[in-house]
């Protein structure tokens, strides 16, 4: 998945024209993106991919407010 649709600060350690796996892009945007980025992500990837990445983030025990926000606003859980 191309990352040029998102701000560079989300993928600061990657080349601006990088083509990364969908799950990595989803996780990075969920962690570091703002609200516009989250809505753009929901247009580009399926809810199942977002839910899987969100569950992975939740399993680490960090970012729990963000995980809850994504569940409520983006996934509608």
Coordinates of N, CA, C and O in Angstrom, one line a residue:
X1 N 0.8 -1.2 0.0 CA 0.0 0.0 0.0 C 0.9 1.2 0.0 O 1.8 1.3 0.8
X2 N 0.6 2.2 -0.9 CA 1.3 3.4 -0.9 C 1.0 4.3 0.3 O -0.1 4.4 0.7
X3 N 2.1 5.0 0.8 CA 1.9 5.8 2.0 C 1.8 7.3 1.6 O 1.6 8.1 2.5
X4 N 1.8 7.6 0.4 CA 1.8 9.1 0.0 C 0.5 9.7 0.2 O 0.3 10.9 0.1
X5 N -0.6 9.0 0.6 CA -1.9 9.6 0.9 C -1.9 10.1 2.3 O -2.9 10.8 2.7
X6 N -0.9 9.8 3.1 CA -0.9 10.2 4.5 C 0.3 11.2 4.7 O 1.3 11.1 4.0
X7 N 0.2 12.0 5.8 CA 1.3 12.9 6.1 C 2.6 12.1 6.4 O 2.6 11.0 6.9
X8 N 3.7 12.8 6.1 CA 5.0 12.1 6.2 C 5.4 11.8 7.7 O 6.1 10.9 7.9
X9 N 4.9 12.6 8.6 CA 5.3 12.4 10.0 C 4.8 11.0 10.5 O 5.4 10.5 11.5
X10 N 3.8 10.4 9.9 CA 3.3 9.1 10.3 C 4.3 8.1 10.0 O 4.6 7.1 10.7
X11 N 5.0 8.2 8.8 CA 5.9 7.3 8.3 C 7.3 7.9 8.2 O 8.0 7.8 7.2
X12 N 7.7 8.6 9.2 CA 9.0 9.4 9.2 C 10.2 8.5 8.8 O 11.2 9.1 8.3
X13 N 10.2 7.2 9.2 CA 11.4 6.4 8.9 C 11.4 5.7 7.6 O 12.3 4.9 7.3
X14 N 10.4 6.0 6.8 CA 10.3 5.3 5.5 C 10.4 6.4 4.3 O 10.1 7.5 4.5
X15 N 10.8 5.9 3.2 CA 10.8 6.7 2.0 C 9.4 7.2 1.7 O 8.5 6.4 1.8
X16 N 9.3 8.4 1.2 CA 7.9 9.0 0.9 C 7.2 8.2 -0.1 O 6.0 8.2 -0.2
X17 N 7.9 7.4 -1.0 CA 7.2 6.7 -2.0 C 7.2 5.2 -1.7 O 6.9 4.4 -2.6
X18 N 7.4 4.8 -0.5 CA 7.4 3.4 -0.1 C 6.0 2.7 -0.3 O 5.0 3.4 -0.3
X19 N 6.1 1.4 -0.6 CA 4.9 0.6 -0.8 C 5.0 -0.4 0.3 O 5.7 -1.4 0.2
X20 N 4.2 -0.2 1.4 CA 4.3 -1.1 2.6 C 3.1 -2.0 2.7 O 2.1 -1.7 2.1
X21 N 3.2 -3.0 3.5 CA 2.1 -3.9 3.7 C 0.9 -3.2 4.4 O 1.1 -2.3 5.2
X22 N -0.3 -3.6 4.0 CA -1.5 -2.9 4.4 C -1.6 -2.9 5.9 O -2.0 -1.9 6.5
X23 N -1.2 -4.0 6.6 CA -1.4 -4.1 8.0 C -0.4 -3.1 8.8 O -0.8 -2.5 9.8
X24 N 0.8 -2.9 8.2 CA 1.7 -2.0 8.8 C 1.2 -0.6 8.6 O 1.3 0.2 9.6
X25 N 0.7 -0.2 7.5 CA 0.2 1.1 7.2 C -1.0 1.4 8.2 O -1.0 2.4 8.8
X26 N -1.8 0.4 8.3 CA -3.0 0.6 9.2 C -2.6 0.8 10.6 O -3.1 1.7 11.3
X27 N -1.6 0.0 11.1 CA -1.2 0.2 12.5 C -0.5 1.6 12.7 O -0.8 2.2 13.7
X28 N 0.3 2.0 11.8 CA 1.0 3.3 11.9 C 0.0 4.4 11.9 O 0.1 5.4 12.7
X29 N -1.0 4.4 11.0 CA -2.0 5.4 11.0 C -2.9 5.4 12.2 O -3.2 6.5 12.8
X30 N -3.3 4.2 12.7 CA -4.0 4.2 14.0 C -3.3 4.8 15.1 O -3.9 5.4 16.0
X31 N -2.0 4.6 15.2 CA -1.2 5.1 16.3 C -0.9 6.6 16.2 O -0.9 7.3 17.2
X32 N -0.5 7.0 15.0 CA 0.0 8.4 14.9 C -0.8 9.3 14.0 O -0.5 10.5 13.9
X33 N -1.8 8.9 13.4 CA -2.6 9.7 12.5 C -3.6 10.6 13.3 O -4.0 10.3 14.4
X34 N -4.0 11.7 12.7 CA -5.1 12.5 13.3 C -6.4 12.0 12.8 O -6.5 11.0 12.0
X35 N -7.5 12.7 13.1 CA -8.8 12.3 12.8 C -9.0 12.2 11.3 O -9.6 11.2 10.8
X36 N -8.6 13.1 10.5 CA -8.7 13.0 9.0 C -8.0 11.8 8.5 O -8.5 11.2 7.6
X37 N -6.8 11.5 9.0 CA -6.1 10.3 8.6 C -6.8 9.0 8.9 O -6.9 8.1 8.1
X38 N -7.5 9.0 10.1 CA -8.2 7.8 10.4 C -9.4 7.6 9.5 O -9.7 6.5 9.1
X39 N -10.1 8.7 9.2 CA -11.2 8.6 8.2 C -10.8 8.2 6.8 O -11.4 7.4 6.1
X40 N -9.6 8.7 6.4 CA -9.1 8.4 5.1 C -8.7 6.9 5.1 O -9.0 6.2 4.1
X41 N -8.1 6.4 6.2 CA -7.8 5.0 6.3 C -9.0 4.1 6.2 O -9.0 3.1 5.5
X42 N -10.1 4.5 6.8 CA -11.3 3.7 6.8 C -11.9 3.6 5.4 O -12.6 2.7 5.1
X43 N -11.6 4.6 4.5 CA -12.0 4.5 3.2 C -11.1 3.6 2.3 O -11.6 3.1 1.3
X44 N -9.9 3.4 2.7 CA -8.9 2.7 1.9 C -8.8 1.2 2.3 O -8.4 0.4 1.5
X45 N -9.1 0.9 3.6 CA -8.9 -0.5 4.0 C -10.2 -1.0 4.6 O -11.0 -0.2 5.1
X46 N -10.4 -2.3 4.7 CA -11.6 -2.9 5.2 C -11.6 -2.7 6.8 O -10.6 -2.7 7.4
X47 N -12.9 -2.8 7.3 CA -13.0 -2.7 8.8 C -12.3 -3.9 9.5 O -11.8 -3.8 10.6
X48 N -12.2 -5.0 8.8 CA -11.6 -6.2 9.4 C -10.1 -6.0 9.6 O -9.5 -6.4 10.6
X49 N -9.5 -5.3 8.6 CA -8.0 -5.0 8.7 C -7.8 -4.0 9.9 O -6.9 -4.1 10.7
X50 N -8.7 -3.0 9.9 CA -8.6 -2.0 11.0 C -8.8 -2.6 12.4 O -8.0 -2.4 13.3
X51 N -9.7 -3.5 12.5 CA -10.0 -4.2 13.7 C -8.8 -5.1 14.2 O -8.5 -5.1 15.3
X52 N -8.2 -5.8 13.2 CA -7.1 -6.6 13.5 C -5.9 -5.8 14.0 O -5.2 -6.2 15.0
X53 N -5.6 -4.7 13.4 CA -4.5 -3.8 13.8 C -4.8 -3.2 15.2 O -4.0 -3.1 16.0
X54 N -6.1 -2.8 15.4 CA -6.5 -2.3 16.6 C -6.4 -3.3 17.8 O -5.9 -3.0 18.9
X55 N -6.7 -4.5 17.5 CA -6.6 -5.6 18.5 C -5.1 -5.8 18.8 O -4.7 -6.1 20.0
X56 N -4.2 -5.8 17.8 CA -2.8 -5.9 18.0 C -2.3 -4.8 18.9 O -1.5 -5.1 19.8
X57 N -2.7 -3.6 18.7 CA -2.3 -2.5 19.5 C -2.8 -2.6 20.9 O -2.1 -2.4 21.9
X58 N -4.0 -3.1 21.1 CA -4.6 -3.3 22.4 C -3.9 -4.4 23.2 O -3.8 -4.2 24.4
X59 N -3.5 -5.4 22.5 CA -2.8 -6.5 23.2 C -1.5 -6.1 23.8 O -1.1 -6.7 24.8
X60 N -0.9 -5.0 23.3 CA 0.3 -4.5 23.9 C 0.1 -3.8 25.2 O 1.0 -3.5 25.9
X61 N -1.2 -3.4 25.5 CA -1.5 -2.7 26.7 C -1.2 -1.2 26.7 O -1.4 -0.6 27.8
X62 N -0.9 -0.7 25.6 CA -0.7 0.8 25.5 C -1.7 1.4 24.6 O -2.5 0.7 23.9
X63 N -1.8 2.7 24.6 CA -2.7 3.4 23.7 C -4.2 3.0 23.8 O -4.9 3.0 22.9
X64 N -4.6 2.7 25.1 CA -5.9 2.1 25.3 C -7.0 3.1 25.0 O -8.1 2.8 24.5
X65 N -6.8 4.4 25.3 CA -7.8 5.4 24.9 C -7.9 5.5 23.4 O -9.1 5.7 22.9
X66 N -6.8 5.4 22.7 CA -6.9 5.5 21.3 C -7.6 4.3 20.7 O -8.4 4.4 19.8
X67 N -7.3 3.1 21.3 CA -8.0 1.9 20.9 C -9.5 2.0 21.1 O -10.3 1.6 20.2
X68 N -9.9 2.5 22.2 CA -11.3 2.7 22.5 C -12.0 3.7 21.5 O -13.1 3.4 21.0
X69 N -11.2 4.8 21.2 CA -11.7 5.7 20.2 C -12.0 5.1 18.9 O -13.0 5.3 18.3
X70 N -11.0 4.3 18.4 CA -11.1 3.7 17.1 C -12.3 2.7 17.1 O -13.1 2.6 16.2
X71 N -12.4 2.0 18.2 CA -13.6 1.0 18.3 C -14.9 1.7 18.2 O -15.8 1.3 17.5
X72 N -15.0 2.9 18.9 CA -16.3 3.6 19.0 C -16.6 4.4 17.7 O -17.7 4.3 17.1
X73 N -15.6 5.2 17.2 CA -15.8 6.1 16.2 C -15.6 5.5 14.8 O -16.4 5.7 13.9
X74 N -14.5 4.8 14.6 CA -14.2 4.3 13.3 C -14.9 3.0 13.0 O -15.5 2.7 11.9
X75 N -14.9 2.0 14.0 CA -15.5 0.7 13.8 C -16.9 0.6 14.2 O -17.6 -0.3 13.8
X76 N -17.4 1.6 15.0 CA -18.8 1.5 15.5 C -19.1 0.4 16.4 O -20.3 -0.1 16.4
X77 N -18.2 -0.1 17.2 CA -18.4 -1.2 18.1 C -19.0 -0.7 19.4 O -18.7 0.3 20.0

